[in-house]
Tab-separated table of C-alpha atoms in Angstrom:
chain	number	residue	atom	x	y	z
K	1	UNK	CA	-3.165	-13.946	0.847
K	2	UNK	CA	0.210	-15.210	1.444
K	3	UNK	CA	2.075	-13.161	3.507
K	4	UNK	CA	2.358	-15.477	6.332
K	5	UNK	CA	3.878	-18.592	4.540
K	6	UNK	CA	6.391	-16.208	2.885
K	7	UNK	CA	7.563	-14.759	6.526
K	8	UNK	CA	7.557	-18.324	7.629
K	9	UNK	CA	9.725	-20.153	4.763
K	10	UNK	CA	11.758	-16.593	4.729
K	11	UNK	CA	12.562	-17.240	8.772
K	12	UNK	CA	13.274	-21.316	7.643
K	13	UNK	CA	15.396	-19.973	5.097
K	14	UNK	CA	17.556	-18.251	7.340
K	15	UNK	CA	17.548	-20.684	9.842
K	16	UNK	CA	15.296	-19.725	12.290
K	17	UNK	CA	12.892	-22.642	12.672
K	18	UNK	CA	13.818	-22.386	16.609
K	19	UNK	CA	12.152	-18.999	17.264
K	20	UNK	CA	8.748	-18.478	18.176
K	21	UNK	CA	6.873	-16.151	15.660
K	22	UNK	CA	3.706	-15.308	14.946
K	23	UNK	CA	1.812	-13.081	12.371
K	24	UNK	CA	-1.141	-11.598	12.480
K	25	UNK	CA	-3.140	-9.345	9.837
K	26	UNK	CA	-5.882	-6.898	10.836
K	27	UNK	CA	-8.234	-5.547	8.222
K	28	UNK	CA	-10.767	-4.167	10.248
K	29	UNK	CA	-11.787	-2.812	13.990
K	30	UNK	CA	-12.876	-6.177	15.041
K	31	UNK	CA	-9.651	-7.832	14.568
K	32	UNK	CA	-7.656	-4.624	16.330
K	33	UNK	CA	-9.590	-5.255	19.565
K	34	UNK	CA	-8.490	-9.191	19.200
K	35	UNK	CA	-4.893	-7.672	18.887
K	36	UNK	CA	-5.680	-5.262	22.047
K	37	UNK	CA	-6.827	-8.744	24.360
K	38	UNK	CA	-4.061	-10.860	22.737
K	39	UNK	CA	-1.099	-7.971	23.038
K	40	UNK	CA	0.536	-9.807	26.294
K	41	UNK	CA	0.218	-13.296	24.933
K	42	UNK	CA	2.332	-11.924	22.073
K	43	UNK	CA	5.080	-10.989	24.277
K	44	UNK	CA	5.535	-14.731	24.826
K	45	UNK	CA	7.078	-15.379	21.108
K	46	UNK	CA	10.463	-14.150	19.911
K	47	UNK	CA	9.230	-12.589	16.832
K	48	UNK	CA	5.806	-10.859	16.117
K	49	UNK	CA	4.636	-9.625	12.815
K	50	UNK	CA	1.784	-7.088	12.697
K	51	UNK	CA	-0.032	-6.318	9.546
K	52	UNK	CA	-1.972	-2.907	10.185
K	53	UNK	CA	-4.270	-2.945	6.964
K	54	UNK	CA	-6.345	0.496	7.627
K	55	UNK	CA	-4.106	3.695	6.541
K	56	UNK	CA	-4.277	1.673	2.962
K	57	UNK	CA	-7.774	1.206	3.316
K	58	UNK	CA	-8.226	5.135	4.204
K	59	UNK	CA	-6.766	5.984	0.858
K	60	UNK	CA	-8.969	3.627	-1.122
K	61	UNK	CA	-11.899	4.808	0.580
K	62	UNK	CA	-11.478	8.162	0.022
K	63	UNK	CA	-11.043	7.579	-3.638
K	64	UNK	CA	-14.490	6.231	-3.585
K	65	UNK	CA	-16.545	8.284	-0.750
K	66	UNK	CA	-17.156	12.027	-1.621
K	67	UNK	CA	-17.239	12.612	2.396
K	68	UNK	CA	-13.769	11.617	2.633
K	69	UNK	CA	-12.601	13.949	-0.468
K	70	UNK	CA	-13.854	16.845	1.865
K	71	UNK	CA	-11.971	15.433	4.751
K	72	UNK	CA	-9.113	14.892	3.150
K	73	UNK	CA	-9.153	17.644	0.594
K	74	UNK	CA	-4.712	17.663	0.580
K	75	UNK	CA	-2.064	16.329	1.923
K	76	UNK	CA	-2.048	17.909	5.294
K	77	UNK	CA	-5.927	16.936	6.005
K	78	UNK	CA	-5.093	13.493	5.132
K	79	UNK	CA	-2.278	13.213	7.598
K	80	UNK	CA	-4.443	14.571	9.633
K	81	UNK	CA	-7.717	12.471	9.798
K	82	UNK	CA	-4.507	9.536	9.784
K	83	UNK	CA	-3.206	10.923	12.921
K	84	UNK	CA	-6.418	11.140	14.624
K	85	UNK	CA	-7.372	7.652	13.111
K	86	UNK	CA	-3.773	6.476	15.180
K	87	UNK	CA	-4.645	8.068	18.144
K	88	UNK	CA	-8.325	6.403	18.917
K	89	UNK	CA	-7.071	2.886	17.371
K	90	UNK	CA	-6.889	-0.165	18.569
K	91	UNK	CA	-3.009	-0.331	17.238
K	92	UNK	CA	-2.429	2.852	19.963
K	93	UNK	CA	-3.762	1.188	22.561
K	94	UNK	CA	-2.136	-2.511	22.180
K	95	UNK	CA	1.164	-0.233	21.925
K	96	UNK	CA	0.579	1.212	25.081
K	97	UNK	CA	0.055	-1.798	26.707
K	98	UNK	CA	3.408	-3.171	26.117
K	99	UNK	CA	5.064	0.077	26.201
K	100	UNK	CA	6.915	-0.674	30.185
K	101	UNK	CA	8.009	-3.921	28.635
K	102	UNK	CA	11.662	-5.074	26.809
K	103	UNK	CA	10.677	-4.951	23.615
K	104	UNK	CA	12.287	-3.372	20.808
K	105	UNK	CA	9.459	-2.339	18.073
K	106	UNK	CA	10.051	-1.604	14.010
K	107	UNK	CA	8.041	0.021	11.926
K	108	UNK	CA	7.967	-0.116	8.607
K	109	UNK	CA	5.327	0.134	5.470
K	110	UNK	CA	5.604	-1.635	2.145
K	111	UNK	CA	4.929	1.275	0.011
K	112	UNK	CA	3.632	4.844	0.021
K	113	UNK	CA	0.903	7.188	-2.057
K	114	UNK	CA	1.557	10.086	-3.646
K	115	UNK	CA	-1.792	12.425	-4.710
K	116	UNK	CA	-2.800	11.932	-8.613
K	117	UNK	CA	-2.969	15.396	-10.488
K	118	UNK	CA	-1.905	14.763	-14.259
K	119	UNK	CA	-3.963	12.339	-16.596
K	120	UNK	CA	-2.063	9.990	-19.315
K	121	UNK	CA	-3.680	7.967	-21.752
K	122	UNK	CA	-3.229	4.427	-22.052
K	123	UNK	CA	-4.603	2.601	-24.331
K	124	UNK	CA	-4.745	-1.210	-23.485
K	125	UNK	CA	-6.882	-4.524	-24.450
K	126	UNK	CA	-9.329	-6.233	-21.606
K	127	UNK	CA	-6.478	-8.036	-19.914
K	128	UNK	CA	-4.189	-5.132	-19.109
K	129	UNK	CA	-4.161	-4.635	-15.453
K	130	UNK	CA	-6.853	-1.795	-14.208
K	131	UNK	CA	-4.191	0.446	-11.311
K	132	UNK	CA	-3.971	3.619	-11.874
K	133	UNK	CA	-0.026	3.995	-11.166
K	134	UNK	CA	1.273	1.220	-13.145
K	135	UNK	CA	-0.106	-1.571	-15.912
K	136	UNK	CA	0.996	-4.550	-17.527
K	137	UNK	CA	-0.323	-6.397	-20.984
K	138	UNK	CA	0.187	-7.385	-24.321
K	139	UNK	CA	-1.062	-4.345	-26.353
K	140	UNK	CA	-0.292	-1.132	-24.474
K	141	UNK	CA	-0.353	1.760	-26.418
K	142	UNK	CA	1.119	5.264	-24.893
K	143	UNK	CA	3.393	8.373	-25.071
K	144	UNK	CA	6.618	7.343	-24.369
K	145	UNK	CA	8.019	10.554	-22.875
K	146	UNK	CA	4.854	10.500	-20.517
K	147	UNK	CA	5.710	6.934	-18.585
K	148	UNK	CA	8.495	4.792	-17.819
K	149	UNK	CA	7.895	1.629	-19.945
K	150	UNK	CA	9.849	-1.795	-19.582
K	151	UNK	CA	9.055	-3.991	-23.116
K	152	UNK	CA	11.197	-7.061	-21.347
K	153	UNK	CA	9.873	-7.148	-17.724
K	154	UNK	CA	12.833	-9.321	-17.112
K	155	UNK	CA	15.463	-7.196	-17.169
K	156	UNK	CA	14.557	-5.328	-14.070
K	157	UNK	CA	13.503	-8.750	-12.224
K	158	UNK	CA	9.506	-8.152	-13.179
K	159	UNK	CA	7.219	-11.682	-13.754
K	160	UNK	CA	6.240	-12.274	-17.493
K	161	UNK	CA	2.343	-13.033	-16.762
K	162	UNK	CA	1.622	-13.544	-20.516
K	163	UNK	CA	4.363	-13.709	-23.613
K	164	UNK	CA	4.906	-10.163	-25.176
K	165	UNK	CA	3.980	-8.583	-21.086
K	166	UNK	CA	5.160	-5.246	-21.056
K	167	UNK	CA	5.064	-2.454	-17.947
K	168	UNK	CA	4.364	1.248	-17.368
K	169	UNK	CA	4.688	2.830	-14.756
K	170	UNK	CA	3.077	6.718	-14.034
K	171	UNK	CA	6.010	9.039	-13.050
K	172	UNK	CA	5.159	12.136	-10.708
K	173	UNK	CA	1.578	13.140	-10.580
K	174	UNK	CA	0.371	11.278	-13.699
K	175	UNK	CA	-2.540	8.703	-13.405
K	176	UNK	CA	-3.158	6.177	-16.534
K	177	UNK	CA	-6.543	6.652	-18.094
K	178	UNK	CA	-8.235	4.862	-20.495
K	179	UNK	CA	-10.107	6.975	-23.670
K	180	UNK	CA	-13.259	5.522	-22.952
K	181	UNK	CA	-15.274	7.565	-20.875
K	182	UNK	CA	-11.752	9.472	-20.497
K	183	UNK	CA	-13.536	12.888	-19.140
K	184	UNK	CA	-15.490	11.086	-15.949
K	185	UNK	CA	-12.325	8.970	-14.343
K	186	UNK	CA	-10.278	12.156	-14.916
K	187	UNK	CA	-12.641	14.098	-12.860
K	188	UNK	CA	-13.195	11.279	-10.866
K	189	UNK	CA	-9.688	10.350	-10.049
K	190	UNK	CA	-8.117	13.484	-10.122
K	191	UNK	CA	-6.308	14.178	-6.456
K	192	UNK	CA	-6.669	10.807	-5.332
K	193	UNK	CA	-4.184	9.363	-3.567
K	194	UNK	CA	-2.511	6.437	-5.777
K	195	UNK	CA	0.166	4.028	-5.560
K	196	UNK	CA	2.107	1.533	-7.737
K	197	UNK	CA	4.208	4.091	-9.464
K	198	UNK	CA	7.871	5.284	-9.691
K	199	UNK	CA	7.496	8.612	-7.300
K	200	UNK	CA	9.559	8.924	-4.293
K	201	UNK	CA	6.670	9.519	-2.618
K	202	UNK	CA	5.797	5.825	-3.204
K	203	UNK	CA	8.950	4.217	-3.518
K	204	UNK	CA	10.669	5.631	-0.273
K	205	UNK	CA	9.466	3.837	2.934
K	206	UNK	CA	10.153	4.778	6.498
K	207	UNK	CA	11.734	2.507	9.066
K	208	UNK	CA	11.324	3.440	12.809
K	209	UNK	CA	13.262	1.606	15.376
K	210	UNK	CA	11.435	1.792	18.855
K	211	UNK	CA	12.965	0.534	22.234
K	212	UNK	CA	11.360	0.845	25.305
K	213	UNK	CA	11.617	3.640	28.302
């Protein structure tokens, strides 16, 4: 919820309170149209940010509707129905408007997903944190070999929310379960596609630098 006053002290903390900048987030179709209609208005500023919300919002979905599971059985048929997704999208067709002009274009994505195949138990008290990739609390209980676990958050730069916080974090294909009702998430989380963990897969983040024809 506050993305944009981070980029904005960020660009007055590097001195760059005399550029022109904008940001603007789009979380669903409605929104990419406005983009589409506002794309050469943009071009006006020095500096525009462009949050894209919807290949995150794919992978949730999918998690939830059985549709999408058939759609997007693997990895390849997810790429897939993301590719075609691209290529009808508002985003495609704002890029192609500015695509004769001088602008130089990066692309970038704050984390990745990697698809869930190995259940871990976790066993945690009502205020550890619900993701299936990584939790924080008071009381965690686990296998040691089975996550990477942080008792002093601080030491790799991690907030403290409550005294005695500790992290784990899923490594691989492993997805934290709880033992209640352990059987029906497993089944119903199993090849998902998760993020929050320590995979490459999630950690690893492409950065495309585009420059006009």
């Amino acid at each position: 919820m506050s993305e944009e006053d981070f980029f904005r002290a960020q660009m007055k903390a590097l001195g760059k309170n005399d550029l022109r900048v904008s940001y603007t987030k789009v979380v669903n179709n409605h929104a990419g149209l406005d983009l589409v209609n506002n794309i050469h208005n943009l071009l006006q500023n020095d500096l525009n940010v462009i949050v894209y919300n919807f290949v995150d919002m794919l992978s949730h979905a999918r998690t939830e509707m059985e549709v999408l599971k058939e759609l997007a059985g693997d990895e390849t048929s997810y790429r897939s129905i993301t590719t075609s997704w691209f290529e009808h999208s508002p985003l495609h067709q704002a890029l192609k408007k500015i695509s004769d002009k001088n602008v130089k274009l990066i692309i970038a994505t704050d984390h990745g997903s990697i698809r869930v195949k190995t259940p871990v138990k976790v066993i945690g008290d009502k205020q550890t944190t619900a993701n299936l990739r990584y939790k924080h609390g008071r009381n965690l209980n686990y296998d040691p070999k089975e996550v990477l676990a942080f008792r002093e958050p601080k030491e790799i730069g991690l907030p403290v929310p409550t005294i005695n916080s500790s992290y784990i974090f899923g490594k691989e294909d492993s997805f934290l379960c709880y033992p209640n009702n352990y059987n029906h998430y497993v089944n119903y989380y199993r090849n998902t596609f998760q993020h929050g963990g320590v995979s490459l897969e999630e950690m690893i983040v492409p950065v495309v630098h585009m420059v006009s024809k």
